[in-house]
Short mmCIF file of C-alpha atoms in Angstrom, two decimals:
data_model
loop_
_atom_site.label_atom_id
_atom_site.label_comp_id
_atom_site.label_asym_id
_atom_site.label_seq_id
_atom_site.Cartn_x
_atom_site.Cartn_y
_atom_site.Cartn_z
CA MET A 1017 -8.11 -36.85 15.76
CA ASP A 1018 -9.44 -35.01 18.94
CA THR A 1019 -10.45 -31.38 18.59
CA PHE A 1020 -12.00 -28.61 20.45
CA PRO A 1021 -15.31 -26.63 19.42
CA LYS A 1022 -13.78 -23.30 20.33
CA ALA A 1023 -10.50 -22.12 21.13
CA VAL A 1024 -8.09 -18.97 22.11
CA ILE A 1025 -5.15 -19.43 20.08
CA ASP A 1026 -1.61 -17.50 21.35
CA SER A 1027 0.71 -16.14 18.90
CA GLY A 1028 3.15 -18.91 19.30
CA PRO A 1029 0.81 -21.45 17.75
CA LEU A 1030 -0.57 -18.86 15.64
CA PHE A 1031 2.74 -18.04 14.15
CA ASP A 1032 4.12 -21.54 13.88
CA ALA A 1033 0.91 -22.21 11.73
CA LEU A 1034 1.50 -19.49 9.20
CA VAL A 1035 4.79 -20.62 9.14
CA CYS A 1036 4.36 -24.37 9.05
CA ASN A 1037 1.24 -23.29 5.90
CA TYR A 1038 4.09 -20.65 4.26
CA ASP A 1039 6.88 -24.12 4.42
CA LEU A 1040 4.30 -26.53 2.93
CA GLN A 1041 3.18 -24.23 0.27
CA ARG A 1042 7.48 -23.97 -0.68
CA VAL A 1043 7.37 -27.59 -0.69
CA ALA A 1044 4.69 -28.33 -2.46
CA SER A 1045 5.81 -25.35 -5.57
CA GLY A 1046 8.90 -27.22 -5.91
CA ARG A 1047 11.22 -25.45 -3.59
CA GLN A 1048 12.70 -25.62 -0.20
CA ALA A 1049 11.15 -25.24 3.01
CA ARG A 1050 13.12 -22.58 5.09
CA PHE A 1051 12.23 -22.52 8.45
CA GLU A 1052 12.07 -25.14 10.55
CA SER A 1053 14.28 -23.55 13.12
CA VAL A 1054 11.87 -21.28 14.00
CA LEU A 1055 9.03 -23.67 15.01
CA ASP A 1056 8.45 -25.48 18.32
CA ASP A 1057 10.55 -28.71 18.62
CA VAL A 1058 7.66 -30.88 17.86
CA LEU A 1059 6.75 -29.58 14.42
CA GLN A 1060 10.33 -30.39 12.72
CA SER A 1061 9.24 -32.89 10.56
CA ARG A 1062 6.50 -32.71 7.67
CA ASN A 1063 3.77 -35.02 8.96
CA SER A 1064 3.85 -32.98 12.51
CA GLN A 1065 3.41 -29.85 10.69
CA GLN A 1066 0.29 -31.25 8.47
CA TYR A 1067 -0.97 -32.85 11.32
CA PHE A 1068 -1.05 -29.28 13.30
CA LEU A 1069 -2.60 -27.57 10.83
CA THR A 1070 -5.17 -29.93 10.06
CA PHE A 1071 -5.61 -30.20 13.97
CA LEU A 1072 -6.22 -26.27 13.99
CA ALA A 1073 -8.12 -26.15 11.13
CA SER A 1074 -10.44 -28.59 12.87
CA ILE A 1075 -11.45 -26.23 15.32
CA ARG A 1076 -14.72 -25.03 14.57
CA GLU A 1077 -14.24 -21.14 16.42
CA LYS A 1078 -11.04 -20.12 16.47
CA LEU A 1079 -10.46 -16.87 18.53
CA THR A 1080 -7.23 -14.68 19.28
CA THR A 1081 -6.68 -10.87 20.13
CA ALA A 1082 -5.77 -7.70 18.48
CA HIS A 1083 -3.10 -7.87 20.37
CA VAL A 1084 -1.49 -11.33 18.95
CA MET A 1085 -2.24 -9.88 15.48
CA ALA A 1086 -0.19 -7.25 15.86
CA GLU A 1087 2.49 -9.51 17.61
CA LEU A 1088 2.81 -11.28 14.01
CA TYR A 1089 4.38 -8.60 12.17
CA GLY A 1090 7.29 -8.27 15.11
CA LEU A 1091 7.12 -12.21 15.17
CA GLU A 1092 7.77 -12.08 11.31
CA LYS A 1093 10.48 -9.41 11.44
CA GLY A 1094 12.44 -10.90 14.55
CA ARG A 1095 12.39 -14.78 13.23
CA LEU A 1096 12.27 -15.00 9.23
CA LYS A 1097 13.75 -11.92 8.02
CA LEU A 1098 12.08 -11.94 5.08
CA PHE A 1099 11.81 -9.29 2.52
CA GLY A 1100 11.08 -8.55 -1.41
CA PRO A 1101 8.58 -11.37 -2.94
CA ASP A 1102 8.89 -13.57 -0.20
CA LEU A 1103 7.60 -11.50 2.33
CA HIS A 1104 4.77 -10.45 0.11
CA GLU A 1105 4.29 -14.39 -0.27
CA PHE A 1106 4.39 -15.38 3.14
CA TRP A 1107 1.79 -12.23 4.49
CA ARG A 1108 -0.45 -13.43 1.25
CA THR A 1109 -0.65 -17.09 2.34
CA SER A 1110 -1.04 -16.42 5.80
CA ILE A 1111 -3.85 -13.65 5.32
CA ASP A 1112 -5.22 -16.98 2.99
CA LEU A 1113 -5.21 -19.12 5.46
CA LEU A 1114 -6.41 -16.78 8.44
CA LEU A 1115 -9.55 -15.86 6.00
CA GLN A 1116 -10.21 -19.69 5.28
CA TRP A 1117 -9.97 -20.49 9.13
CA ARG A 1118 -12.52 -17.33 9.57
CA ILE A 1119 -10.19 -16.55 12.80
CA GLU A 1120 -12.14 -14.21 15.30
CA GLU A 1121 -9.71 -11.24 16.18
CA HIS A 1122 -11.38 -9.46 19.45
CA LEU A 1123 -10.22 -6.11 20.81
CA VAL A 1124 -9.47 -6.77 24.52
CA LYS A 1125 -8.96 -2.99 26.11
CA LEU A 1126 -5.84 -2.87 28.45
CA LEU A 1127 -7.91 -0.34 30.62
CA ASP A 1128 -11.02 -3.27 30.89
CA LEU A 1129 -8.10 -6.06 32.11
CA ALA A 1130 -6.49 -3.59 34.70
CA SER A 1131 -10.31 -2.73 36.23
CA HIS A 1132 -10.61 -6.40 36.38
CA ALA A 1133 -10.72 -7.39 40.08
CA SER A 1134 -8.73 -10.79 39.09
CA LEU A 1135 -6.94 -10.25 35.96
CA GLY A 1136 -5.68 -6.37 36.69
CA ILE A 1137 -3.56 -7.94 39.24
CA CYS A 1138 -1.27 -10.64 37.17
CA LEU A 1139 -1.61 -7.53 34.39
CA PRO A 1140 1.42 -5.79 34.98
CA GLU A 1141 3.43 -9.63 35.58
CA ILE A 1142 2.60 -11.07 32.40
CA GLY A 1143 1.30 -8.24 29.80
CA VAL A 1144 -1.66 -7.31 28.64
CA THR A 1145 -1.32 -10.17 25.58
CA ASP A 1146 -1.23 -12.66 28.02
CA THR A 1147 -4.02 -10.91 30.32
CA GLY A 1148 -6.22 -10.74 27.43
CA LEU A 1149 -5.90 -14.10 26.39
CA ILE A 1150 -6.32 -15.42 29.45
CA ASP A 1151 -9.64 -13.32 29.77
CA LEU A 1152 -10.72 -14.18 26.40
CA ALA A 1153 -10.49 -18.27 27.16
CA ALA A 1154 -12.15 -17.34 30.53
CA ARG A 1155 -15.47 -15.17 29.01
CA TYR A 1156 -15.82 -17.55 26.42
CA GLY A 1157 -15.25 -21.20 28.23
CA CYS A 1158 -12.94 -22.76 26.00
CA VAL A 1159 -9.77 -24.17 25.74
CA LEU A 1160 -6.37 -21.76 25.35
CA ILE A 1161 -3.71 -22.71 23.27
CA THR A 1162 0.16 -21.71 23.85
CA ARG A 1163 3.86 -22.75 23.30
CA ASP A 1164 4.35 -20.82 26.47
CA ALA A 1165 4.84 -23.01 29.84
CA ARG A 1166 6.61 -20.74 31.80
CA THR A 1167 4.47 -17.80 32.60
CA LEU A 1168 0.94 -18.14 30.02
CA ALA A 1169 0.08 -21.80 30.89
CA ARG A 1170 0.99 -21.21 34.65
CA GLU A 1171 -1.36 -18.28 35.12
CA ALA A 1172 -4.11 -19.90 33.13
CA TYR A 1173 -3.91 -23.17 35.12
CA VAL A 1174 -3.59 -20.50 38.52
CA ARG A 1175 -7.10 -19.19 36.94
CA HIS A 1176 -8.86 -22.24 36.05
CA VAL A 1177 -8.42 -22.01 32.12
CA ASP A 1178 -7.88 -25.15 30.04
CA CYS A 1179 -4.56 -24.33 28.63
CA ARG A 1180 -2.81 -26.41 26.08
CA LEU A 1181 0.57 -26.66 25.22
CA VAL A 1182 1.24 -27.54 21.19
CA ARG A 1183 3.37 -30.59 22.55
CA GLN A 1184 0.44 -31.79 24.11
CA LEU A 1185 -1.49 -31.82 20.48
CA ILE A 1186 0.85 -33.15 18.49
CA PRO A 1187 1.15 -36.73 18.95
CA SER A 1188 5.07 -38.05 18.64
CA VAL A 1189 5.25 -39.29 14.97
CA MET B 1149 35.51 8.38 -6.32
CA LEU B 1150 38.92 8.74 -5.03
CA ARG B 1151 41.36 5.78 -5.10
CA VAL B 1152 45.21 7.50 -3.60
CA VAL B 1153 48.67 5.75 -4.45
CA TYR B 1154 51.62 6.53 -3.08
CA ILE B 1155 54.83 5.30 -4.24
CA GLN B 1156 58.30 6.43 -2.36
CA ARG B 1157 61.86 5.06 -2.55
CA SER B 1158 62.84 1.79 -0.80
CA ALA B 1159 64.55 2.82 2.55
CA GLU B 1160 67.20 0.07 1.69
CA THR B 1161 68.34 1.01 -1.89
CA GLY B 1162 71.13 3.41 -3.62
CA THR B 1163 70.48 6.25 -5.69
CA ASP B 1164 72.08 4.44 -8.69
CA ALA B 1165 69.17 1.25 -8.83
CA PRO B 1166 66.61 3.00 -7.01
CA ARG B 1167 63.83 0.45 -5.81
CA TYR B 1168 60.52 1.91 -4.78
CA ASP B 1169 57.45 0.72 -2.57
CA VAL B 1170 54.19 1.14 -4.13
CA ILE B 1171 51.43 2.02 -1.28
CA ASP B 1172 47.73 1.28 -2.70
CA ALA B 1173 45.58 2.92 0.04
CA GLY B 1174 42.33 2.26 -1.84
CA ARG B 1175 39.15 4.34 -1.13
CA TYR B 1176 39.61 3.82 2.10
CA GLY B 1177 42.90 5.29 3.23
CA GLU B 1178 45.86 3.50 4.74
CA GLU B 1179 45.11 4.48 8.04
CA ALA B 1180 41.80 2.15 8.11
CA GLY B 1181 44.17 -1.11 7.54
CA PHE B 1182 43.00 -1.56 3.86
CA ALA B 1183 46.38 -0.62 2.31
CA GLU B 1184 47.74 -2.81 -0.32
CA THR B 1185 51.89 -2.86 -0.63
CA ALA B 1186 53.92 -3.90 -2.81
CA ASN B 1187 57.20 -3.31 -1.85
CA SER B 1188 60.98 -3.25 -3.66
CA MET B 1189 59.94 -2.91 -7.41
CA THR B 1190 61.84 -1.33 -9.84
CA GLN B 1191 61.12 1.57 -11.83
CA SER B 1192 60.31 -0.30 -14.98
CA ASP B 1193 57.98 -2.68 -12.43
CA VAL B 1194 56.52 0.46 -11.27
CA ALA B 1195 55.40 1.74 -14.97
CA GLU B 1196 54.04 -1.86 -15.82
CA TRP B 1197 51.91 -1.50 -13.00
CA PHE B 1198 50.69 1.88 -13.51
CA ALA B 1199 49.87 0.72 -16.92
CA ARG B 1200 47.95 -2.37 -15.74
CA GLU B 1201 45.89 -0.44 -13.65
CA GLY B 1202 45.10 2.26 -16.57
CA LEU B 1203 47.45 5.61 -16.12
CA PRO B 1204 47.88 7.15 -19.44
CA PHE B 1205 51.30 6.75 -20.85
CA ALA B 1206 52.19 10.54 -20.29
CA ALA B 1207 51.14 10.50 -16.92
CA VAL B 1208 53.16 7.52 -16.18
CA GLY B 1209 56.30 9.43 -17.32
CA ARG B 1210 55.37 12.64 -15.33
CA VAL B 1211 55.12 10.56 -12.03
CA LEU B 1212 58.25 8.52 -13.00
CA ALA B 1213 60.40 12.03 -13.48
CA GLU B 1214 58.85 12.64 -10.05
CA LEU B 1215 59.74 10.04 -7.94
CA SER B 1216 63.62 9.97 -9.92
CA GLU B 1217 63.78 13.63 -9.00
CA LYS B 1218 62.24 13.79 -5.22
CA GLY B 1219 62.43 10.28 -4.39
CA THR B 1220 58.48 10.03 -3.82
CA ALA B 1221 55.29 10.71 -5.88
CA GLN B 1222 51.53 10.79 -5.17
CA LEU B 1223 48.61 10.04 -7.53
CA GLN B 1224 44.93 9.01 -7.87
CA LEU B 1225 44.15 6.00 -9.81
CA PRO B 1226 40.30 5.05 -11.50
CA PRO B 1227 38.66 3.23 -9.05
CA ARG B 1228 38.79 -0.94 -9.28
CA ILE B 1229 36.34 -4.02 -8.59
CA GLY B 1230 38.12 -5.40 -5.59
CA PRO B 1231 37.30 -8.36 -3.35
CA ARG B 1232 35.03 -6.17 -0.84
CA ILE B 1233 32.95 -5.09 -3.90
CA VAL B 1234 32.69 -8.82 -5.41
CA ARG B 1235 31.82 -9.83 -1.62
CA ALA B 1236 28.60 -7.24 -1.51
CA TRP B 1237 27.87 -8.15 -5.21
CA PHE B 1238 27.86 -11.72 -4.61
CA ASP B 1239 25.82 -11.36 -0.84
CA THR B 1240 23.25 -8.58 -1.97
CA VAL B 1241 22.28 -9.09 -5.52
CA LEU B 1242 24.34 -12.29 -7.20
CA ASN B 1243 23.60 -15.17 -4.99
CA PRO B 1244 19.94 -13.80 -4.30
CA LEU B 1245 19.28 -13.58 -8.07
CA ILE B 1246 20.54 -16.90 -8.67
CA GLU B 1247 18.46 -18.42 -6.53
CA TYR B 1248 15.50 -16.47 -7.49
CA VAL B 1249 15.57 -17.15 -11.17
CA GLU B 1250 16.59 -21.07 -10.48
CA SER B 1251 13.19 -20.98 -8.35
CA GLU B 1252 11.20 -19.00 -10.64
CA ILE B 1253 12.07 -21.58 -13.57
CA VAL B 1254 10.77 -24.36 -11.45
CA LEU B 1255 7.51 -22.56 -10.90
CA LEU B 1256 7.28 -22.04 -14.76
CA GLU B 1257 8.03 -25.86 -15.22
CA ARG B 1258 5.31 -26.49 -13.18
CA LYS B 1259 2.53 -23.93 -14.81
CA ASN B 1260 2.11 -22.20 -11.54
CA TRP B 1261 2.32 -18.85 -12.23
CA THR B 1262 1.80 -17.60 -8.66
CA TYR B 1263 -1.00 -15.51 -9.84
CA SER B 1264 -2.78 -13.76 -6.55
CA PHE B 1265 -5.85 -12.08 -7.70
CA GLY B 1266 -5.85 -9.19 -4.42
CA ALA B 1267 -2.66 -7.76 -5.97
CA ARG B 1268 -3.69 -9.16 -9.91
CA THR B 1269 0.02 -9.59 -10.31
CA LEU B 1270 2.28 -12.96 -10.13
CA GLU B 1271 3.31 -13.14 -6.72
CA LEU B 1272 6.78 -15.06 -7.65
CA ILE B 1273 7.52 -14.31 -10.98
CA ARG B 1274 8.35 -10.36 -11.14
CA PRO B 1275 10.24 -8.19 -12.77
CA ILE B 1276 14.14 -8.67 -11.69
CA ARG B 1277 14.52 -4.98 -11.70
CA GLN B 1278 11.90 -4.15 -9.21
CA SER B 1279 12.86 -6.77 -7.04
CA PHE B 1280 16.61 -6.46 -6.49
CA HIS B 1281 16.72 -2.49 -6.95
CA ASN B 1282 19.65 -1.64 -4.82
CA ALA B 1283 22.84 0.15 -5.16
CA ASN B 1284 25.21 -3.09 -6.04
CA PHE B 1285 22.64 -4.36 -8.43
CA GLU B 1286 22.93 -0.72 -10.77
CA GLN B 1287 26.52 -0.86 -10.10
CA ILE B 1288 26.87 -4.41 -11.62
CA LEU B 1289 24.31 -3.59 -14.58
CA GLN B 1290 26.49 -0.23 -15.05
CA MET B 1291 29.60 -2.62 -15.72
CA ASN B 1292 27.90 -5.23 -17.73
CA ALA B 1293 25.81 -4.66 -20.81
CA PRO B 1294 25.12 -7.92 -21.59
CA LEU B 1295 23.76 -9.09 -18.33
CA SER B 1296 21.84 -5.53 -18.07
CA ALA B 1297 20.13 -6.79 -21.17
CA ASN B 1298 19.36 -9.99 -20.82
CA ILE B 1299 17.80 -8.73 -17.58
CA GLU B 1300 15.78 -5.88 -19.66
CA THR B 1301 14.78 -9.34 -21.94
CA HIS B 1302 13.48 -11.07 -18.70
CA ASP B 1303 11.34 -8.52 -17.39
CA ALA B 1304 9.53 -7.67 -20.48
CA ALA B 1305 8.94 -11.15 -20.84
CA VAL B 1306 7.46 -11.39 -17.41
CA GLU B 1307 5.06 -8.16 -17.80
CA ARG B 1308 3.92 -9.97 -21.05
CA LEU B 1309 3.21 -13.06 -19.19
CA SER B 1310 1.56 -11.13 -15.98
CA ALA B 1311 -0.43 -9.46 -18.22
CA ALA B 1312 -1.85 -12.44 -19.88
CA VAL B 1313 -2.20 -14.51 -16.64
CA ALA B 1314 -4.22 -11.28 -15.42
CA SER B 1315 -6.54 -11.47 -18.24
CA LEU B 1316 -7.00 -14.77 -18.49
CA HIS B 1317 -8.51 -14.33 -14.53
CA GLU B 1318 -10.68 -11.93 -15.56
CA ALA B 1319 -11.79 -13.66 -18.77
CA LEU B 1320 -12.78 -16.62 -16.33
CA VAL B 1321 -14.38 -14.85 -13.52
CA SER B 1322 -16.70 -12.39 -16.16
CA SER B 1323 -17.48 -15.44 -18.23
CA ARG B 1324 -21.21 -16.48 -17.57
CA ASP B 1325 -20.54 -20.30 -17.93
CA PHE B 1326 -17.88 -20.45 -15.54
CA VAL B 1327 -19.40 -18.42 -12.62
CA GLN B 1328 -22.43 -20.96 -13.61
CA LEU B 1329 -20.23 -23.59 -13.39
CA CYS B 1330 -18.89 -22.88 -9.87
CA ASP B 1331 -22.55 -22.48 -9.10
CA SER B 1332 -23.67 -25.87 -9.44
CA LEU B 1333 -20.48 -27.15 -7.83
CA LEU B 1334 -21.14 -24.95 -4.87
CA ALA B 1335 -25.07 -26.21 -4.89
CA PRO B 1336 -26.22 -27.48 -1.09
CA GLU B 1337 -26.67 -30.83 -2.47
CA ASN B 1338 -23.49 -30.97 -4.24
CA LEU B 1339 -21.97 -29.55 -0.64
CA SER B 1340 -23.54 -31.70 1.17
CA ARG B 1341 -22.25 -34.53 -0.99
CA LEU B 1342 -18.72 -33.46 0.42
CA GLY B 1343 -19.81 -32.83 3.99
CA VAL B 1344 -19.92 -29.53 3.84
CA ARG B 1345 -22.63 -27.61 5.71
CA GLU B 1346 -22.43 -24.18 4.25
CA LEU B 1347 -20.20 -22.19 1.62
CA SER B 1348 -18.50 -20.28 4.79
CA ASP B 1349 -17.28 -23.56 5.54
CA VAL B 1350 -15.55 -23.90 1.74
CA PHE B 1351 -14.38 -20.03 1.87
CA GLY B 1352 -14.14 -19.20 5.42
CA ALA B 1353 -14.29 -15.45 5.81
CA TYR B 1354 -13.77 -14.71 2.33
CA PRO B 1355 -16.52 -12.31 0.99
CA PRO B 1356 -18.99 -13.79 -1.69
CA SER B 1357 -17.80 -11.28 -4.40
CA GLY B 1358 -13.96 -13.12 -3.95
CA ARG B 1359 -15.16 -16.62 -4.10
CA TYR B 1360 -15.58 -16.81 -7.87
CA HIS B 1361 -11.70 -14.95 -7.89
CA LEU B 1362 -10.62 -17.35 -5.47
CA ILE B 1363 -11.22 -20.17 -7.98
CA ALA B 1364 -10.25 -18.72 -10.93
CA GLN B 1365 -7.09 -18.39 -9.54
CA TYR B 1366 -6.69 -21.72 -8.41
CA VAL B 1367 -7.62 -22.56 -12.03
CA VAL B 1368 -5.20 -20.34 -13.57
CA ASN B 1369 -2.35 -21.12 -11.31
CA GLY B 1370 -3.05 -25.12 -12.14
CA THR B 1371 -3.27 -25.66 -8.33
CA GLY B 1372 -3.01 -29.27 -7.32
CA GLU B 1373 -4.77 -31.12 -4.93
CA LEU B 1374 -4.45 -28.67 -1.88
CA PRO B 1375 -3.83 -30.18 1.88
CA PRO B 1376 -6.53 -30.54 4.40
CA HIS B 1377 -6.65 -27.77 6.45
CA TYR B 1378 -7.56 -25.34 3.63
CA SER B 1379 -11.33 -24.69 3.99
CA THR B 1380 -11.78 -25.11 0.10
CA ALA B 1381 -10.00 -28.35 0.26
CA ARG B 1382 -12.64 -30.74 0.21
CA PHE B 1383 -14.62 -28.80 -2.67
CA TRP B 1384 -11.63 -27.79 -5.00
CA ASN B 1385 -9.52 -31.47 -4.75
CA GLU B 1386 -13.21 -32.99 -5.70
CA ASN B 1387 -13.85 -30.70 -8.16
CA ARG B 1388 -10.46 -29.74 -9.56
CA GLU B 1389 -10.15 -31.49 -13.07
CA HIS B 1390 -13.45 -30.81 -14.01
CA LEU B 1391 -12.70 -26.83 -13.14
CA LEU B 1392 -9.37 -26.94 -14.86
CA LYS B 1393 -11.22 -27.85 -17.84
CA SER B 1394 -12.71 -24.65 -17.99
CA LEU B 1395 -9.47 -23.14 -19.59
CA THR B 1396 -9.91 -25.20 -22.94
CA SER B 1397 -13.62 -25.74 -23.20
CA LEU B 1398 -15.12 -22.55 -22.46
CA PRO B 1399 -15.20 -19.57 -25.35
CA ASN B 1400 -13.33 -16.44 -24.67
CA VAL B 1401 -11.78 -17.95 -22.14
CA ARG B 1402 -9.76 -20.69 -24.13
CA GLU B 1403 -8.05 -18.08 -26.41
CA HIS B 1404 -6.82 -16.10 -23.11
CA PHE B 1405 -5.35 -19.77 -22.27
CA ALA B 1406 -3.92 -20.07 -26.05
CA SER B 1407 -2.40 -16.85 -25.59
CA THR B 1408 -1.02 -17.41 -22.60
CA ALA B 1409 0.28 -20.99 -22.91
CA PRO B 1410 3.79 -20.15 -25.29
CA LEU B 1411 4.44 -17.14 -22.98
CA GLY B 1412 5.66 -19.62 -20.16
CA PRO B 1413 8.43 -21.97 -21.98
CA HIS B 1414 9.45 -18.19 -23.65
CA LEU B 1415 10.11 -16.61 -20.16
CA THR B 1416 11.72 -20.24 -18.86
CA SER B 1417 14.23 -19.94 -21.64
CA VAL B 1418 14.97 -16.54 -20.68
CA SER B 1419 15.39 -17.35 -17.52
CA ARG B 1420 17.70 -20.27 -18.20
CA THR B 1421 19.70 -17.96 -20.23
CA LEU B 1422 20.25 -15.58 -17.40
CA ALA B 1423 20.80 -17.97 -14.78
CA LEU B 1424 23.61 -19.33 -16.91
CA GLN B 1425 25.16 -15.93 -17.23
CA VAL B 1426 24.98 -15.00 -13.96
CA LYS B 1427 26.40 -17.98 -12.94
CA LYS B 1428 29.44 -17.49 -15.28
CA LEU B 1429 29.54 -13.86 -14.03
CA ARG B 1430 29.83 -15.26 -10.68
CA GLN B 1431 32.75 -17.89 -11.13
CA GLU B 1432 34.67 -15.32 -13.08
CA LEU B 1433 34.79 -12.76 -10.30
CA SER B 1434 35.13 -15.36 -7.55
CA LEU B 1435 38.33 -16.92 -9.33
CA GLN B 1436 39.71 -13.66 -10.66
CA TYR B 1437 39.37 -11.68 -7.14
CA ASP B 1438 39.75 -15.00 -4.98
CA VAL B 1439 36.31 -14.23 -3.01
CA PRO B 1440 34.70 -17.16 -1.72
CA ILE B 1441 31.10 -17.62 -3.60
CA ILE B 1442 29.50 -18.16 -0.27
CA LEU B 1443 30.81 -17.91 3.17
CA GLY B 1444 30.69 -20.84 5.83
CA ASN B 1445 27.87 -19.81 8.07
CA HIS B 1446 25.52 -19.80 4.77
CA LYS B 1447 23.11 -22.96 4.71
CA ARG B 1448 22.69 -22.83 1.15
CA THR B 1449 22.80 -21.16 -2.05
CA ALA B 1450 21.88 -21.89 -5.67
#
C-alpha cells in the first residue's frame, strides 16, 4: 500500500472514515451495516472500506482544520440522522478513532485567509473551509485528500497543491 | 380528550321503521376528513354500537329516546385506539424497541457489554425507559401493564449489569497486578518486537491516564481482534489472550468477574421474553386495526 508521510484530510473522506469505522464495528458485533448509501461510490464493499481505513491509518501525520471538524456534526445530522444510543455510539467510536489516529486539528482563521494575497481571491468562491484546507496543505507541503472533484480539487490543482480524490486512492476491489 | 359522535335519521327512511346514520368524527372532527360513517343502521344496531363503544347503559336509553324524539343526537364517547395511533406506536416505539432488544440480545450472547470507560456506562445495553422516552411510549405503557412490568424488570437487570461491569473495570484499573502486566507488555523491548517505536504509536492521542482504562475496557468487553486501522490493534491482537486471562487470574478482579458473569444470561433471558411480548403485541395490533407493521419504503425491521 502506497502511503503519504503527511496529509490534509477534507470533511468528505474524514466523515466517510468515521462511517466506515462505525459500520465495521456494528458488523463485528453481530449487527447490520447501515450506511453504505452515504459513502463514496468506491467504498461500497467491506474490503474497500477496510482498505480505505487502513490507508488513512498509515498516514503518519493527519492534519485537518477546525472548520472540517465542525462540519462533521452537520454531516451526521444530515446524512445519518442518528439518535439515542446509536448517536452516542457513533460519536464514541469516532472520537476513539480520531484519538488513536492523533489527528491534528488546525485553526485557520477567516481573517488571515482574507488578507492572503492569493487565497483571499478564491475565498468568496469556494468558502472558508475549502480555502483553509488548501492553505494548510500548501503551508505543510503535503497532499490534500478530498471527495470534492468539482470545487476543492480543481482549485487545489490550480494552486499546485497535490490533491488526491478518494476514488484515486482505492484500488478497484 | 374529545371524541364526538353524531347520529341522524337517514333521509330516505320513514318514521315507523327509522334507520340512522352514525358519524364518528373522532378527535379531529368531520371537517378534517377523518370521520367514519355507518349508514342506515336500525335502532337496535345503534344500541349495540353504543354498547361496543363503551357508552353506559343509562346513556344508551337517553340517546335513543332523544333520537326518536328529534331524529338527531350528539354525544361524546371515550377515545379509542385506532389505526393512526397504532401506526405511530409501530413507527416510534414498537418497531424500534424490537430492533433494539434483538440487537441487545446479540451483544449479550457475545458477552460484549459495550462498556465505555469515558461514560462509565454500557453504551448499547441501556434501560429502555431512558432510550425510548417519548409520549407514545408512555401511552403504550399506561394501557399495557404487563409490558410496563417487563420493561421494569429489564431495566433493573440492565442497571445491575451496568454497575457490575463498571466495578469490574474499576477493579482492573486499580489492580496493581493488572497495571504491572500492562506495563510489562508495553515495555520498549516488547513494543519493538511488534514493530512499534513508542507508546503514542499504540495509544495515539489518548492521555497516559486513559491507557490502562482503554486496555481494561477491551478486557471487560471481551473485545475480539481489532482491525488494522486502529493504532491499538497490533498491541491488543498480540496480547489479547494474555490480558483476557486477568479476568480469572487476578485477585479481586476474578471476584468481580464471577459476580458479573451470571448477570448477562439473566438479562438475556429477560430480553428474550420482552422481545416475544412486544412482537405478540405488535402482531395483535396489526391484525386488529389492519395496520401494516412496516410501510413499503422501510428498508428493514426486526
